[in-house]
């Protein structure tokens, strides 16, 4: 049973909408331009991690010694590709059941927050026409520290005046599950059980989160 839950904080990419695959494609395009092999396996370390922190990982992987200006230019280029990929995004790319799940939580008086590292979060929520469902949006434009730092989740909780221990985070990234625990929140994982083993419950698919309705108590 998940008791005393007053707020559910959703990660965005890979939890609400299937955009994680576009981040993957854009990073892969950049990495392969430097002859760095980049598969789904490497991509796991990029999930939940801010754009510049991802850029640092690319530099490490390829042993690239480049200055900060070039790093920023390359990260901007990756973002331009990513934005191109998501330009035609619509509700059909939202995971099944997620909207119904949010609507039912709202009916029960549970607050809804977004806790995403992405600076594109608002743009995506607008495209999906679900921005108004969120009581607050904590995203990459508002925080300095990347997950597993809990800043993005703690900011959401403080916006809504809810104690961290009354927040439940839903995440597809290991760094995100860690961030939730670092902030003394509870965490549900979406994805691979072994990879997200720290989470209280792991669902293999985002659509399965609807099952939480039987477990969450206010
Ligand atoms: C997270 C993704 O949600 O946002 C990461 O899981 C991504 O892969 C991060 O790097 C930052 O996104 P953006 O859109 O600001 O580049
Ligand atoms: Mg994610």
Short mmCIF file of C-alpha atoms and ligand atoms in Angstrom, two decimals:
data_model
loop_
_atom_site.label_atom_id
_atom_site.label_comp_id
_atom_site.label_asym_id
_atom_site.label_seq_id
_atom_site.Cartn_x
_atom_site.Cartn_y
_atom_site.Cartn_z
CA UNK A 1 0.00 0.00 0.00
CA UNK A 2 1.22 3.51 -0.78
CA UNK A 3 -0.18 5.58 2.07
CA UNK A 4 -0.17 9.33 2.74
CA UNK A 5 0.46 10.26 -0.88
CA UNK A 6 -0.52 13.90 -1.46
CA UNK A 7 1.39 14.52 -4.66
CA UNK A 8 2.50 12.40 -7.60
CA UNK A 9 5.53 13.75 -9.45
CA UNK A 10 5.90 12.53 -13.03
CA UNK A 11 9.11 12.44 -14.95
CA UNK A 12 8.35 13.33 -18.58
CA UNK A 13 10.54 11.56 -21.15
CA UNK A 14 9.88 7.82 -20.99
CA UNK A 15 7.10 8.12 -18.39
CA UNK A 16 4.41 10.37 -19.86
CA UNK A 17 5.47 10.32 -23.50
CA UNK A 18 7.68 8.23 -25.72
CA UNK A 19 10.30 10.93 -26.30
CA UNK A 20 13.22 9.03 -24.71
CA UNK A 21 13.74 7.35 -28.09
CA UNK A 22 14.25 10.74 -29.78
CA UNK A 23 16.84 11.80 -27.20
CA UNK A 24 18.54 8.48 -27.93
CA UNK A 25 18.52 9.05 -31.71
CA UNK A 26 19.91 12.58 -31.37
CA UNK A 27 22.73 11.57 -29.00
CA UNK A 28 23.54 8.59 -31.20
CA UNK A 29 23.80 10.86 -34.25
CA UNK A 30 26.20 13.16 -32.40
CA UNK A 31 28.28 10.32 -30.88
CA UNK A 32 28.62 8.46 -34.17
CA UNK A 33 29.81 11.67 -35.81
CA UNK A 34 32.84 11.27 -33.51
CA UNK A 35 33.06 7.51 -34.20
CA UNK A 36 31.83 6.74 -30.68
CA UNK A 37 29.70 3.60 -30.58
CA UNK A 38 26.34 4.43 -29.01
CA UNK A 39 23.72 1.76 -28.33
CA UNK A 40 20.64 1.51 -26.09
CA UNK A 41 23.02 0.24 -23.39
CA UNK A 42 25.09 3.45 -23.31
CA UNK A 43 21.87 5.44 -23.57
CA UNK A 44 20.72 4.18 -20.14
CA UNK A 45 23.31 6.50 -18.55
CA UNK A 46 21.81 9.47 -20.40
CA UNK A 47 18.26 9.02 -19.12
CA UNK A 48 17.23 11.67 -16.62
CA UNK A 49 20.54 13.46 -17.02
CA UNK A 50 20.68 17.14 -18.05
CA UNK A 51 21.78 18.12 -21.57
CA UNK A 52 25.23 19.43 -20.58
CA UNK A 53 25.87 16.51 -18.21
CA UNK A 54 25.08 14.18 -21.16
CA UNK A 55 27.53 16.18 -23.27
CA UNK A 56 30.20 15.59 -20.62
CA UNK A 57 29.54 11.83 -20.78
CA UNK A 58 29.94 11.91 -24.59
CA UNK A 59 33.29 13.69 -24.17
CA UNK A 60 34.40 11.08 -21.67
CA UNK A 61 33.28 8.19 -23.87
CA UNK A 62 35.17 9.54 -26.88
CA UNK A 63 38.04 10.96 -24.86
CA UNK A 64 37.31 14.30 -26.53
CA UNK A 65 39.30 17.23 -25.26
CA UNK A 66 37.20 20.18 -26.33
CA UNK A 67 36.63 23.61 -24.85
CA UNK A 68 33.40 24.75 -23.20
CA UNK A 69 32.24 26.83 -26.20
CA UNK A 70 32.45 23.88 -28.57
CA UNK A 71 30.73 21.67 -25.99
CA UNK A 72 27.85 24.15 -25.85
CA UNK A 73 27.67 24.30 -29.66
CA UNK A 74 27.54 20.53 -29.94
CA UNK A 75 24.87 20.27 -27.24
CA UNK A 76 22.86 22.93 -29.11
CA UNK A 77 23.20 20.95 -32.32
CA UNK A 78 21.94 17.80 -30.57
CA UNK A 79 19.00 19.81 -29.27
CA UNK A 80 18.17 21.15 -32.75
CA UNK A 81 18.01 17.56 -34.05
CA UNK A 82 15.91 16.52 -31.05
CA UNK A 83 13.47 19.41 -31.52
CA UNK A 84 13.21 18.48 -35.23
CA UNK A 85 12.28 14.91 -34.22
CA UNK A 86 9.62 16.04 -31.74
CA UNK A 87 8.17 18.81 -33.86
CA UNK A 88 5.31 16.63 -35.04
CA UNK A 89 4.67 15.12 -31.61
CA UNK A 90 1.02 14.73 -30.65
CA UNK A 91 -1.17 12.92 -28.12
CA UNK A 92 -0.78 9.62 -29.98
CA UNK A 93 2.78 9.37 -28.61
CA UNK A 94 1.62 9.64 -25.01
CA UNK A 95 1.72 6.31 -23.22
CA UNK A 96 -1.69 4.63 -22.86
CA UNK A 97 -3.56 5.17 -19.58
CA UNK A 98 -1.32 8.00 -18.36
CA UNK A 99 -3.89 10.73 -18.94
CA UNK A 100 -6.68 8.68 -17.32
CA UNK A 101 -4.39 7.96 -14.38
CA UNK A 102 -3.68 11.67 -13.89
CA UNK A 103 -7.37 12.57 -14.16
CA UNK A 104 -8.33 9.98 -11.54
CA UNK A 105 -5.61 11.17 -9.14
CA UNK A 106 -6.90 14.72 -9.53
CA UNK A 107 -10.43 13.55 -8.73
CA UNK A 108 -9.05 12.11 -5.49
CA UNK A 109 -7.50 15.47 -4.59
CA UNK A 110 -3.92 14.36 -5.18
CA UNK A 111 -1.66 17.04 -6.61
CA UNK A 112 0.08 16.48 -9.94
CA UNK A 113 3.59 17.71 -10.65
CA UNK A 114 6.14 17.40 -13.40
CA UNK A 115 9.75 16.76 -12.38
CA UNK A 116 11.85 16.67 -15.53
CA UNK A 117 15.45 17.53 -16.38
CA UNK A 118 14.34 18.70 -19.82
CA UNK A 119 14.39 22.30 -20.96
CA UNK A 120 11.88 21.25 -23.64
CA UNK A 121 9.30 20.08 -21.08
CA UNK A 122 6.80 22.93 -21.47
CA UNK A 123 7.00 22.75 -25.26
CA UNK A 124 6.23 19.01 -25.11
CA UNK A 125 3.34 19.39 -22.64
CA UNK A 126 1.84 22.06 -24.88
CA UNK A 127 2.12 19.81 -27.92
CA UNK A 128 0.39 17.03 -25.98
CA UNK A 129 -2.25 19.52 -24.76
CA UNK A 130 -1.85 18.37 -21.15
CA UNK A 131 0.04 21.31 -19.62
CA UNK A 132 -3.01 22.45 -17.64
CA UNK A 133 -3.29 19.09 -15.87
CA UNK A 134 -0.14 19.85 -13.90
CA UNK A 135 -0.35 21.84 -10.66
CA UNK A 136 3.30 22.71 -11.07
CA UNK A 137 6.09 22.19 -13.58
CA UNK A 138 9.60 21.75 -12.27
CA UNK A 139 11.98 21.37 -15.20
CA UNK A 140 15.47 21.89 -16.55
CA UNK A 141 14.89 25.61 -16.94
CA UNK A 142 14.42 26.01 -13.18
CA UNK A 143 17.13 23.88 -11.60
CA UNK A 144 20.93 23.78 -11.53
CA UNK A 145 21.64 20.27 -10.33
CA UNK A 146 21.04 17.16 -12.45
CA UNK A 147 19.39 13.99 -11.11
CA UNK A 148 20.40 12.07 -8.93
CA UNK A 149 20.39 15.40 -7.12
CA UNK A 150 16.83 15.75 -5.76
CA UNK A 151 16.55 19.49 -6.58
CA UNK A 152 14.00 19.13 -9.39
CA UNK A 153 11.64 17.04 -7.21
CA UNK A 154 12.12 19.11 -4.05
CA UNK A 155 11.26 22.24 -6.02
CA UNK A 156 7.99 20.65 -7.19
CA UNK A 157 7.13 19.65 -3.61
CA UNK A 158 7.90 23.11 -2.31
CA UNK A 159 5.82 24.76 -5.09
CA UNK A 160 2.85 22.72 -3.87
CA UNK A 161 3.62 22.97 -0.18
CA UNK A 162 3.77 19.19 0.22
CA UNK A 163 6.33 17.40 2.40
CA UNK A 164 8.77 15.20 0.45
CA UNK A 165 7.66 12.08 2.34
CA UNK A 166 4.15 12.61 0.96
CA UNK A 167 5.40 12.63 -2.65
CA UNK A 168 5.51 9.67 -5.01
CA UNK A 169 7.86 9.96 -7.99
CA UNK A 170 7.40 7.98 -11.22
CA UNK A 171 10.64 7.57 -13.16
CA UNK A 172 12.19 5.57 -15.99
CA UNK A 173 15.79 6.55 -15.15
CA UNK A 174 18.01 5.08 -12.48
CA UNK A 175 19.32 8.57 -11.73
CA UNK A 176 15.68 9.68 -11.26
CA UNK A 177 14.84 6.90 -8.80
CA UNK A 178 18.00 7.82 -6.88
CA UNK A 179 17.01 11.49 -6.96
CA UNK A 180 13.63 10.63 -5.42
CA UNK A 181 15.28 8.72 -2.58
CA UNK A 182 17.89 11.43 -2.10
CA UNK A 183 14.94 13.78 -1.57
CA UNK A 184 13.29 11.35 0.90
CA UNK A 185 10.44 10.64 -1.51
CA UNK A 186 9.01 7.33 -2.64
CA UNK A 187 9.68 6.00 -6.14
CA UNK A 188 8.06 3.83 -8.78
CA UNK A 189 10.13 2.66 -11.76
CA UNK A 190 9.09 2.24 -15.39
CA UNK A 191 11.35 -0.10 -17.36
CA UNK A 192 13.76 -2.87 -16.56
CA UNK A 193 13.40 -4.45 -13.08
CA UNK A 194 17.11 -5.18 -12.66
CA UNK A 195 18.16 -1.71 -13.75
CA UNK A 196 15.64 0.07 -11.51
CA UNK A 197 15.85 -2.38 -8.62
CA UNK A 198 15.87 0.39 -6.00
CA UNK A 199 12.32 1.47 -6.86
CA UNK A 200 9.46 0.29 -4.64
CA UNK A 201 7.57 -1.16 -7.61
CA UNK A 202 8.80 -1.48 -11.19
CA UNK A 203 6.37 -1.70 -14.10
CA UNK A 204 7.78 -2.84 -17.41
CA UNK A 205 5.48 -0.47 -19.33
CA UNK A 206 4.28 3.03 -18.54
CA UNK A 207 0.66 2.05 -19.29
CA UNK A 208 0.80 -0.32 -16.28
CA UNK A 209 1.06 2.64 -13.86
CA UNK A 210 -2.76 2.71 -13.88
CA UNK A 211 -2.44 -0.24 -11.43
CA UNK A 212 -1.21 2.24 -8.81
CA UNK A 213 -4.79 3.46 -8.41
CA UNK A 214 -5.47 0.38 -6.27
CA UNK A 215 -2.44 1.06 -4.08
CA UNK A 216 -2.33 4.83 -3.56
CA UNK A 217 -4.07 6.18 -0.47
CA UNK A 218 -4.15 9.84 0.41
C1 LIG B 1 15.55 14.06 -19.51
C2 LIG B 1 15.97 12.96 -20.47
O1 LIG B 1 14.18 13.99 -19.30
O2 LIG B 1 15.88 15.34 -20.04
C3 LIG B 1 17.46 13.11 -20.80
O3 LIG B 1 15.75 11.71 -19.85
C4 LIG B 1 17.72 14.50 -21.35
O4 LIG B 1 17.81 12.12 -21.73
C5 LIG B 1 17.26 15.54 -20.32
O5 LIG B 1 19.11 14.68 -21.60
C6 LIG B 1 17.48 16.97 -20.79
O6 LIG B 1 16.63 17.24 -21.87
P1 LIG B 1 16.67 18.52 -22.81
O7 LIG B 1 15.36 18.42 -23.56
O8 LIG B 1 16.73 19.72 -21.93
O9 LIG B 1 17.86 18.39 -23.66
MG1 LIG B 2 12.80 9.94 -18.16
#
